[in-house]
């Protein structure tokens, strides 16, 4: 049984312009210990999907799905009380901006202990303190004893993110959702954090959903990559397969537009995708990408379905009428 | 002759700390480089390395503590005001807050012109429209406000504004890092095109080494206010010498190359308030020796680039 | 190069239209606006609307009750006061004075306050310190007491009262503009305008000020109500407008003696003040809800 199973998830928002469909038709499975990388541009719905999975969507966002189960538990039917038991314990989340995710008026030690208090009430105060120290050590914070009494503003970005990770893994969750966890960090610090997440994942056999706009980062950490466009999954495949043999014109466009490929000459024009992402209240009919697509045809007026490619050893899902098979 | 020559540029800030002891922050500590016309110099480094102070000092927004800047052989001090603005301009990182939300597109673009030259509103409008076309925006959009443009379009507005005084040098401060992936390539292409058309010289500040590799002729790697390695693009990328440069290259993700086996660089950049003795990098350096803890290495020419490290062999 | 032109954003709404959609959803603000428009209408067309001259004495009709009461006279709709002047006409002319007072107070305090607030917020450092200590001193006095001090120095009179109240109202403008100016100063567009040599004056007024307008407009609306209230209070204390000016505060004061025998003499000017002040407050709150981006849904 998959750890997380999502089927036909869609999220609607009530707004002044009417009902907006932010995300639709999201289906995927996540196995224990696996990392799913989710890539997409701003507004593609990647963050909202994860908030919905964590049950953290604001009141005006409505979630519909035929199935969202976590270890067989139906997440759609949970009440807030039940959510609180799962969140932080079974599944945890880390965010892009660790500085603002920590409460500025409490010490690191206090916030860490609070998490333990809620989810592991059987621990005594001494046990908790020992555990806090262990956690800080585990996430690679130097001089953890003195850090326990630090406030958020006394920590660098990298250190705050380590503290956030310590809080997230405090109860050894089975699923960690990381939403752009390294975007605000410097390259060498990003490298450290990515390494840390990998190590923790191996240690706890934790599944991870890693959301980012940076294809380079996602390729480093993920087993599978899901590419999202305008609230839909357009392509999904094992990491190397997706990078080496992408078939959706959007995925291909994204990859081609990146500088750094060996074949791209110095200062040569990069291939770019014309146009911009459609606004939620002005979605095109049919395939969401067709107005920007070089291969669009009559057929693309009809919404393509996310289907598994045949003759593939691995699971490669694609939502396109005109898959491009030629190697990039 | 170089278009831009910077010699031993220093910028120290005095901080009034506790007990009124005056701490000095050495944001720039003896930075030297030169750039030839139509070339691109990339300035690479992590936050706090002095990249933005360098940009501000060159733009005349901060007064240097010591050192000299020459534009085409003329000391920048002789160039104050108008002639400085017509030599060097800047593009900013954040396309959302670098444009005044209450001004229309053409006014934003024409502002430098209206301030520095005697032109009528009509002339300014026409110049702004020409530039909009040049950066790939339709002049019909001249009367729109910034929020009606997408991120990439806004960055184009910022580029047009920087170009209206016909500067020779553009400082590009992380010009594409705030943009969506599919838009980054468009803006990067535009910058290259404009450089060829207008014979521009770029100082390209970036943390993305893939972008730097794509666009820069020379690369300047900075660490805590100092230059640690400075050389031609091929030298830096194919044969990096300084351990910090090597660590940066290993750490920066490139999707097209399988990840190299490496150990992430330990630690974090030291605080400029409390820099370590000796080489600023020694605390994180895998090759540090006793000497690195007490002495600070000078920038020397090694393997046809400048590098500041004791442990390079000979 | 044309090929990579991005398409235009389609979800555009004109800022004014956007404002109106948000504003009109706020019932309180609409009611406030209606009150204000009503009193503005009275003020503008006072000579046409009022049945009598506000200073015309009716010797044989002292303290007549409103016409819908027993003993009322149809030609004096709200009755007459203790010296026989038509109350309705005086209230209508009073609207003129109150509106004018509100406008002058706001005009004076907002222009001085905005200038000082911009300077404090933009320059910071010593300038900020100096201006803010001045504000602290002003704020340390209870506002009406300070106004009384100012008026007693300058002598009583409507204009002096306006100046006094305007001085008292300055700090709130200074603070609000300073806070937004400090916020805006950090943004890159301010740095950008320095890179091509914009002067401090230009940056303050042409770059920063337009971006401080939202909280300023709210404060202007609230400033109207404070100004009207304070000037009326000074009038009531005999330090503001002098008789026979048909000012609501004085009318209230003059009618004090008849509060039990002829309650309408006190009630009606009091109600007028109440509705005008309420109107501006409701409008101000509504504007705050629509203009303040932090409160936007």
XYZ file of N, CA and C in Angstrom, chain B residues 33-228:
588
model
N 39.841 45.240 -10.144
C 39.564 44.489 -11.378
C 39.442 45.476 -12.510
N 39.462 44.991 -13.714
C 39.136 45.871 -14.828
C 38.271 45.150 -15.847
N 37.510 45.935 -16.583
C 36.628 45.360 -17.592
C 36.846 46.099 -18.894
N 36.967 45.340 -19.971
C 37.113 45.958 -21.284
C 35.745 46.219 -21.891
N 35.735 47.087 -22.852
C 34.490 47.425 -23.532
C 33.834 46.180 -24.141
N 32.514 46.147 -24.093
C 31.691 45.074 -24.654
C 31.893 43.732 -23.970
N 32.559 43.743 -22.837
C 32.770 42.489 -22.130
C 31.808 42.381 -20.954
N 31.699 41.179 -20.428
C 30.873 40.977 -19.245
C 31.739 40.426 -18.124
N 31.699 41.120 -17.007
C 32.394 40.616 -15.826
C 31.325 40.130 -14.859
N 31.417 38.863 -14.462
C 30.459 38.355 -13.490
C 31.056 38.468 -12.102
N 30.233 38.918 -11.159
C 30.674 38.985 -9.773
C 29.884 37.940 -9.002
N 30.629 36.970 -8.464
C 29.999 35.805 -7.867
C 30.357 35.740 -6.390
N 29.433 35.313 -5.590
C 29.714 35.153 -4.165
C 28.414 35.017 -3.408
N 28.513 34.638 -2.136
C 27.301 34.426 -1.357
C 26.906 35.715 -0.643
N 25.743 35.695 0.012
C 25.281 36.924 0.651
C 26.306 37.398 1.680
N 26.514 38.704 1.722
C 27.481 39.262 2.649
C 28.894 39.321 2.102
N 29.081 38.936 0.833
C 30.447 38.926 0.304
C 30.845 40.299 -0.214
N 29.894 41.228 -0.288
C 30.232 42.576 -0.714
C 29.796 42.909 -2.135
N 29.064 41.982 -2.792
C 28.633 42.246 -4.165
C 27.799 43.511 -4.267
N 26.809 43.622 -3.374
C 25.902 44.766 -3.514
C 26.564 46.058 -3.075
N 27.468 45.989 -2.090
C 28.201 47.200 -1.717
C 29.042 47.672 -2.888
N 29.635 46.721 -3.591
C 30.431 47.076 -4.761
C 29.567 47.818 -5.778
N 28.381 47.270 -6.053
C 27.481 47.911 -7.010
C 27.130 49.323 -6.563
N 26.778 49.468 -5.282
C 26.376 50.782 -4.781
C 27.532 51.774 -4.846
N 28.726 51.306 -4.529
C 29.873 52.214 -4.552
C 30.167 52.666 -5.978
N 30.078 51.733 -6.926
C 30.333 52.109 -8.312
C 29.288 53.091 -8.818
N 28.041 52.938 -8.343
C 26.959 53.820 -8.775
C 27.021 55.177 -8.079
N 27.967 55.346 -7.157
C 28.059 56.616 -6.446
C 27.041 56.758 -5.332
N 26.362 55.661 -4.962
C 25.393 55.735 -3.873
C 26.076 55.630 -2.521
N 27.288 55.076 -2.530
C 28.073 54.991 -1.302
C 29.436 55.585 -1.605
N 29.984 56.273 -0.640
C 31.312 56.858 -0.832
C 32.362 55.825 -0.453
N 33.371 55.630 -1.327
C 34.387 54.640 -0.996
C 35.260 55.144 0.158
N 35.787 54.216 0.960
C 36.682 54.607 2.040
C 38.061 54.933 1.476
N 38.505 54.082 0.554
C 39.738 54.402 -0.164
C 39.718 53.630 -1.474
N 40.697 53.894 -2.312
C 40.753 53.222 -3.598
C 40.196 54.104 -4.692
N 40.372 53.661 -5.917
C 39.968 54.502 -7.032
C 39.168 53.720 -8.066
N 38.316 54.442 -8.744
C 37.541 53.880 -9.844
C 37.769 54.761 -11.060
N 38.160 54.157 -12.170
C 38.363 54.925 -13.393
C 37.388 54.471 -14.463
N 36.696 55.425 -15.062
C 35.887 55.119 -16.236
C 36.637 55.661 -17.450
N 37.059 54.804 -18.348
C 37.864 55.187 -19.512
C 39.036 56.074 -19.095
N 39.684 55.708 -18.029
C 40.860 56.451 -17.592
C 40.558 57.687 -16.761
N 39.277 58.058 -16.642
C 38.943 59.259 -15.868
C 38.521 58.845 -14.459
N 39.107 59.467 -13.481
C 38.769 59.159 -12.091
C 37.289 59.446 -11.847
N 36.609 58.518 -11.204
C 35.154 58.678 -11.010
C 34.832 59.925 -10.188
N 35.797 60.375 -9.388
C 35.522 61.562 -8.578
C 35.324 62.796 -9.458
N 35.955 62.773 -10.638
C 35.795 63.887 -11.562
C 34.494 63.771 -12.343
N 33.794 62.679 -12.149
C 32.614 62.382 -12.960
C 31.309 62.516 -12.194
N 31.329 63.167 -11.070
C 30.119 63.196 -10.237
C 28.914 63.683 -11.029
N 27.755 63.271 -10.569
C 26.518 63.779 -11.150
C 26.236 63.241 -12.539
N 25.721 64.149 -13.366
C 25.208 63.767 -14.677
C 26.113 62.839 -15.469
N 27.401 63.195 -15.568
C 28.244 62.391 -16.448
C 28.433 60.991 -15.872
N 28.332 60.837 -14.551
C 28.397 59.496 -13.972
C 27.155 58.693 -14.361
N 25.975 59.347 -14.242
C 24.741 58.639 -14.579
C 24.711 58.233 -16.046
N 25.413 59.030 -16.880
C 25.396 58.687 -18.304
C 26.464 57.671 -18.658
N 27.279 57.305 -17.676
C 28.294 56.292 -17.924
C 27.844 54.938 -17.420
N 27.239 54.933 -16.236
C 26.916 53.656 -15.603
C 25.489 53.672 -15.070
N 24.745 52.629 -15.351
C 23.373 52.496 -14.858
C 23.178 51.087 -14.325
N 22.021 50.860 -13.744
C 21.847 49.610 -13.008
C 20.481 48.966 -13.252
N 20.471 47.644 -13.297
C 19.217 46.885 -13.356
C 19.081 46.136 -12.034
N 17.882 46.124 -11.475
C 17.719 45.568 -10.135
C 17.155 44.158 -10.166
N 17.287 43.509 -9.001
C 16.861 42.119 -8.916
C 15.351 41.953 -8.939
N 14.678 42.759 -8.133
C 13.267 42.508 -7.904
C 12.405 43.368 -8.822
N 11.795 42.762 -9.833
C 11.030 43.579 -10.776
C 9.765 44.126 -10.140
N 9.415 43.656 -8.930
C 8.191 44.126 -8.305
C 8.410 45.398 -7.508
N 9.505 45.488 -6.761
C 9.632 46.742 -6.022
C 10.712 47.682 -6.546
N 11.232 47.408 -7.736
C 12.166 48.380 -8.293
C 11.475 49.361 -9.244
N 10.162 49.181 -9.437
C 9.406 50.139 -10.252
C 8.342 50.781 -9.365
N 8.243 52.104 -9.435
C 7.238 52.797 -8.638
C 5.830 52.414 -9.114
N 5.036 51.799 -8.225
C 3.720 51.304 -8.655
C 2.755 52.406 -9.083
N 3.042 53.650 -8.735
C 2.116 54.739 -9.058
C 2.501 55.498 -10.309
N 3.470 54.991 -11.051
C 3.854 55.697 -12.270
C 3.575 54.833 -13.482
N 3.274 55.475 -14.595
C 3.036 54.707 -15.805
C 4.372 54.279 -16.410
N 4.284 53.276 -17.272
C 5.496 52.678 -17.832
C 6.418 53.723 -18.452
N 5.851 54.577 -19.284
C 6.743 55.507 -19.995
C 7.375 56.496 -19.040
N 6.631 56.893 -18.010
C 7.201 57.836 -17.034
C 8.357 57.195 -16.283
N 8.199 55.926 -15.934
C 9.274 55.223 -15.249
C 10.526 55.195 -16.128
N 10.314 54.877 -17.411
C 11.465 54.773 -18.314
C 12.087 56.148 -18.545
N 11.238 57.170 -18.701
C 11.742 58.488 -19.100
C 12.288 59.305 -17.936
N 12.005 58.867 -16.721
C 12.429 59.620 -15.538
C 13.903 60.070 -15.568
N 14.852 59.158 -15.832
C 16.260 59.604 -15.851
C 16.499 60.706 -16.873
N 15.803 60.615 -17.996
C 15.957 61.603 -19.051
C 15.422 62.956 -18.593
N 14.245 62.939 -17.985
C 13.621 64.190 -17.540
C 14.450 64.868 -16.452
N 15.118 64.065 -15.643
C 15.923 64.648 -14.572
C 17.233 65.213 -15.100
N 17.867 64.485 -16.013
C 19.232 64.832 -16.382
C 19.379 65.637 -17.668
N 18.348 65.655 -18.493
C 18.495 66.390 -19.743
C 17.301 67.299 -19.946
N 17.552 68.379 -20.691
C 16.444 69.290 -20.962
C 15.666 68.750 -22.153
N 14.643 67.980 -21.874
C 13.806 67.479 -22.951
C 12.362 67.777 -22.621
N 11.549 67.907 -23.662
C 10.129 68.143 -23.415
C 9.479 66.809 -23.071
N 8.294 66.877 -22.461
C 7.556 65.656 -22.139
C 7.345 64.803 -23.389
N 7.069 65.498 -24.505
C 6.761 64.765 -25.725
C 7.982 63.978 -26.210
N 9.119 64.668 -26.200
C 10.351 63.975 -26.615
C 10.635 62.788 -25.701
N 10.468 63.024 -24.398
C 10.744 61.966 -23.429
C 9.834 60.780 -23.696
N 8.556 61.071 -23.982
C 7.597 60.009 -24.257
C 8.030 59.207 -25.477
N 8.461 59.940 -26.505
C 8.853 59.238 -27.733
C 10.096 58.373 -27.519
N 11.055 58.924 -26.768
C 12.251 58.133 -26.468
C 11.883 56.875 -25.682
N 10.989 57.058 -24.702
C 10.570 55.919 -23.883
C 9.926 54.847 -24.748
N 9.093 55.283 -25.703
C 8.417 54.314 -26.568
C 9.422 53.564 -27.440
N 10.412 54.313 -27.945
C 11.452 53.647 -28.746
C 12.141 52.558 -27.939
N 12.448 52.930 -26.696
C 13.155 51.954 -25.860
C 12.281 50.762 -25.517
N 10.999 51.012 -25.325
C 10.096 49.894 -25.053
C 10.170 48.901 -26.196
N 10.172 49.430 -27.417
C 10.246 48.549 -28.564
C 11.565 47.766 -28.563
N 12.605 48.481 -28.188
C 13.935 47.872 -28.188
C 14.026 46.706 -27.205
N 13.351 46.835 -26.074
C 13.438 45.752 -25.091
C 12.309 44.738 -25.262
N 11.547 44.871 -26.364
C 10.542 43.859 -26.650
C 9.204 44.072 -25.981
N 8.842 45.342 -25.765
C 7.516 45.641 -25.237
C 6.789 46.489 -26.266
N 5.476 46.302 -26.368
C 4.745 47.117 -27.334
C 4.568 48.533 -26.799
N 4.897 49.555 -27.603
C 4.781 50.944 -27.136
C 3.344 51.306 -26.768
N 2.354 50.560 -27.261
C 0.962 50.851 -26.881
C 0.772 50.705 -25.373
N 1.687 49.995 -24.719
C 1.515 49.757 -23.292
C 2.146 50.870 -22.461
N 2.558 51.941 -23.121
C 3.297 53.010 -22.437
C 2.532 53.636 -21.281
N 1.200 53.631 -21.375
C 0.432 54.315 -20.329
C -0.075 53.392 -19.248
N 0.427 52.186 -19.227
C -0.028 51.250 -18.192
C 0.848 51.346 -16.960
N 0.279 50.876 -15.867
C 1.016 50.868 -14.598
C 1.755 49.536 -14.425
N 2.809 49.532 -13.607
C 3.619 48.315 -13.463
C 2.817 47.061 -13.127
N 1.766 47.178 -12.298
C 1.077 45.945 -11.903
C 0.340 45.284 -13.060
N 0.230 46.021 -14.189
C -0.440 45.418 -15.337
C 0.535 44.648 -16.215
N 1.800 44.623 -15.821
C 2.792 43.862 -16.581
C 3.172 42.591 -15.819
N 3.601 41.581 -16.550
C 4.079 40.370 -15.875
C 5.509 40.609 -15.387
N 6.029 39.689 -14.587
C 7.371 39.838 -14.024
C 8.441 40.083 -15.081
N 8.402 39.293 -16.141
C 9.398 39.440 -17.194
C 9.278 40.788 -17.894
N 8.040 41.202 -18.116
C 7.826 42.506 -18.765
C 8.321 43.642 -17.892
N 8.120 43.480 -16.584
C 8.587 44.523 -15.676
C 10.103 44.617 -15.694
N 10.749 43.464 -15.768
C 12.195 43.504 -15.811
C 12.637 44.211 -17.087
N 11.861 44.038 -18.168
C 12.180 44.749 -19.407
C 12.040 46.253 -19.221
N 11.013 46.661 -18.458
C 10.861 48.092 -18.176
C 12.093 48.616 -17.442
N 12.559 47.834 -16.456
C 13.740 48.240 -15.702
C 14.959 48.367 -16.602
N 15.065 47.458 -17.571
C 16.188 47.511 -18.504
C 16.090 48.765 -19.377
N 14.869 49.048 -19.849
C 14.676 50.245 -20.682
C 15.038 51.505 -19.907
N 14.652 51.557 -18.638
C 14.969 52.723 -17.816
C 16.482 52.894 -17.681
N 17.179 51.765 -17.520
C 18.630 51.847 -17.357
C 19.311 52.267 -18.643
N 18.633 52.055 -19.783
C 19.285 52.336 -21.060
C 19.032 53.735 -21.587
N 18.082 54.450 -21.021
C 17.618 55.677 -21.679
C 18.682 56.774 -21.694
N 19.624 56.737 -20.767
C 20.690 57.745 -20.781
C 21.887 57.289 -21.623
N 21.719 56.207 -22.361
C 22.797 55.644 -23.176
C 24.083 55.386 -22.387
N 23.988 54.642 -21.293
C 25.193 54.399 -20.502
C 26.117 53.424 -21.231
N 27.373 53.433 -20.814
C 28.308 52.489 -21.418
C 28.357 51.198 -20.613
N 28.095 51.339 -19.293
C 28.198 50.177 -18.418
C 26.854 49.938 -17.746
N 26.455 48.677 -17.672
C 25.249 48.327 -16.928
C 25.635 47.386 -15.802
N 25.211 47.726 -14.583
C 25.356 46.772 -13.495
C 24.062 45.973 -13.441
N 24.155 44.673 -13.609
C 22.958 43.839 -13.553
C 22.993 43.083 -12.236
N 22.154 43.495 -11.289
C 22.178 42.883 -9.971
C 21.160 41.750 -9.922
N 21.611 40.534 -10.093
C 20.732 39.352 -10.118
C 19.505 39.606 -10.996
N 19.683 39.985 -12.245
C 18.539 40.474 -13.026
C 17.491 39.414 -13.338
N 17.830 38.144 -13.256
C 16.810 37.156 -13.625
C 16.430 36.229 -12.484
N 17.053 36.390 -11.318
C 16.813 35.370 -10.297
C 15.419 35.444 -9.698
N 14.730 36.571 -9.847
C 13.376 36.651 -9.291
C 12.318 36.234 -10.312
N 12.755 35.847 -11.507
C 11.784 35.544 -12.566
C 11.525 34.043 -12.665
N 10.383 33.704 -13.256
C 10.065 32.310 -13.472
C 11.021 31.693 -14.475
N 11.230 30.389 -14.329
C 12.223 29.709 -15.156
C 12.018 29.966 -16.650
N 10.776 29.879 -17.110
C 10.567 29.997 -18.555
C 10.790 31.429 -19.029
N 10.804 32.390 -18.116
C 10.995 33.793 -18.484
C 12.470 34.179 -18.412
N 13.222 33.470 -17.555
C 14.634 33.799 -17.361
C 15.393 33.809 -18.682
N 15.138 32.782 -19.494
C 15.869 32.680 -20.754
C 15.560 33.872 -21.653
N 14.288 34.308 -21.652
C 13.928 35.453 -22.500
C 14.722 36.693 -22.112
N 14.813 36.948 -20.811
C 15.498 38.160 -20.367
C 17.007 38.047 -20.588
N 17.528 36.855 -20.370
C 18.953 36.634 -20.608
C 19.289 36.857 -22.091
N 18.435 36.306 -22.959
C 18.651 36.520 -24.397
C 18.626 38.001 -24.743
N 17.668 38.705 -24.142
C 17.552 40.140 -24.404
C 18.830 40.870 -23.985
N 19.358 40.521 -22.829
C 20.567 41.191 -22.353
C 21.729 40.960 -23.323
N 21.851 39.749 -23.820
C 22.932 39.456 -24.765
C 22.732 40.251 -26.058
N 21.497 40.265 -26.561
C 21.197 41.011 -27.791
C 21.536 42.488 -27.637
N 21.090 43.057 -26.498
C 21.328 44.482 -26.278
C 22.818 44.772 -26.177
N 23.553 43.866 -25.566
C 24.989 44.075 -25.440
C 25.629 44.176 -26.827
N 25.212 43.287 -27.723
C 25.774 43.306 -29.077
C 25.356 44.554 -29.840
N 24.083 44.909 -29.709
C 23.578 46.067 -30.450
C 24.171 47.379 -29.976
N 24.267 47.531 -28.665
C 24.600 48.840 -28.106
C 26.024 48.900 -27.554
N 26.820 47.871 -27.820
C 28.195 47.827 -27.315
C 28.275 48.060 -25.816
N 27.411 47.389 -25.064
C 27.375 47.600 -23.622
C 28.416 46.749 -22.901
N 28.807 47.217 -21.752
C 29.683 46.458 -20.871
C 28.867 46.101 -19.645
N 28.900 44.833 -19.248
C 28.079 44.415 -18.118
C 28.915 44.041 -16.903
N 28.437 44.472 -15.744
C 28.896 43.876 -14.490
C 27.729 43.037 -14.028
N 27.877 41.733 -14.073
C 26.751 40.840 -13.879
C 26.868 40.157 -12.525
N 26.053 40.606 -11.583
C 26.093 40.024 -10.247
C 25.129 38.849 -10.211
N 25.607 37.675 -9.833
C 24.716 36.526 -9.853
C 25.217 35.444 -8.925
N 24.308 34.618 -8.436
C 24.747 33.477 -7.654
C 24.600 32.199 -8.470
N 23.975 32.326 -9.651
C 23.712 31.144 -10.467
C 24.872 30.929 -11.444
N 25.694 29.947 -11.130
C 26.908 29.774 -11.932
C 26.605 29.299 -13.353
N 25.463 28.641 -13.546
C 25.116 28.234 -14.903
C 24.867 29.454 -15.772
N 24.223 30.451 -15.204
C 23.967 31.689 -15.934
C 25.282 32.420 -16.187
N 26.124 32.480 -15.157
C 27.410 33.165 -15.289
C 28.231 32.528 -16.402
N 28.238 31.214 -16.415
C 29.015 30.500 -17.421
C 28.498 30.808 -18.824
N 27.214 31.056 -18.904
C 26.614 31.311 -20.210
C 26.944 32.710 -20.733
N 27.155 33.659 -19.832
C 27.175 35.044 -20.290
C 28.493 35.785 -20.021
N 29.300 35.326 -19.051
C 30.425 36.150 -18.605
C 31.729 35.849 -19.345
N 32.495 36.907 -19.665
C 33.822 36.729 -20.226
C 34.839 36.499 -19.114
N 34.689 37.295 -18.058
C 35.581 37.111 -16.916
C 34.741 36.964 -15.655
N 35.310 36.328 -14.662
C 34.579 36.054 -13.434
C 35.410 36.508 -12.239
N 34.713 37.156 -11.294
C 35.357 37.627 -10.080
C 34.646 36.935 -8.922
N 35.375 36.106 -8.181
C 34.748 35.408 -7.069
C 35.103 36.145 -5.783
N 34.097 36.520 -5.011
C 34.344 37.287 -3.791
C 33.960 36.488 -2.561
N 34.695 36.723 -1.489
C 34.370 36.105 -0.210
C 34.675 37.115 0.882
N 33.691 37.497 1.627
C 33.847 38.426 2.737
C 34.627 39.691 2.372
N 34.186 40.357 1.323
C 34.769 41.648 0.965
C 36.050 41.579 0.179
N 36.543 40.372 -0.068
C 37.808 40.252 -0.799
C 37.625 39.420 -2.058
N 38.530 39.673 -3.016
C 38.533 38.847 -4.226
C 39.336 37.594 -3.917
N 38.754 36.424 -4.126
C 39.534 35.210 -3.901
C 40.041 34.608 -5.203
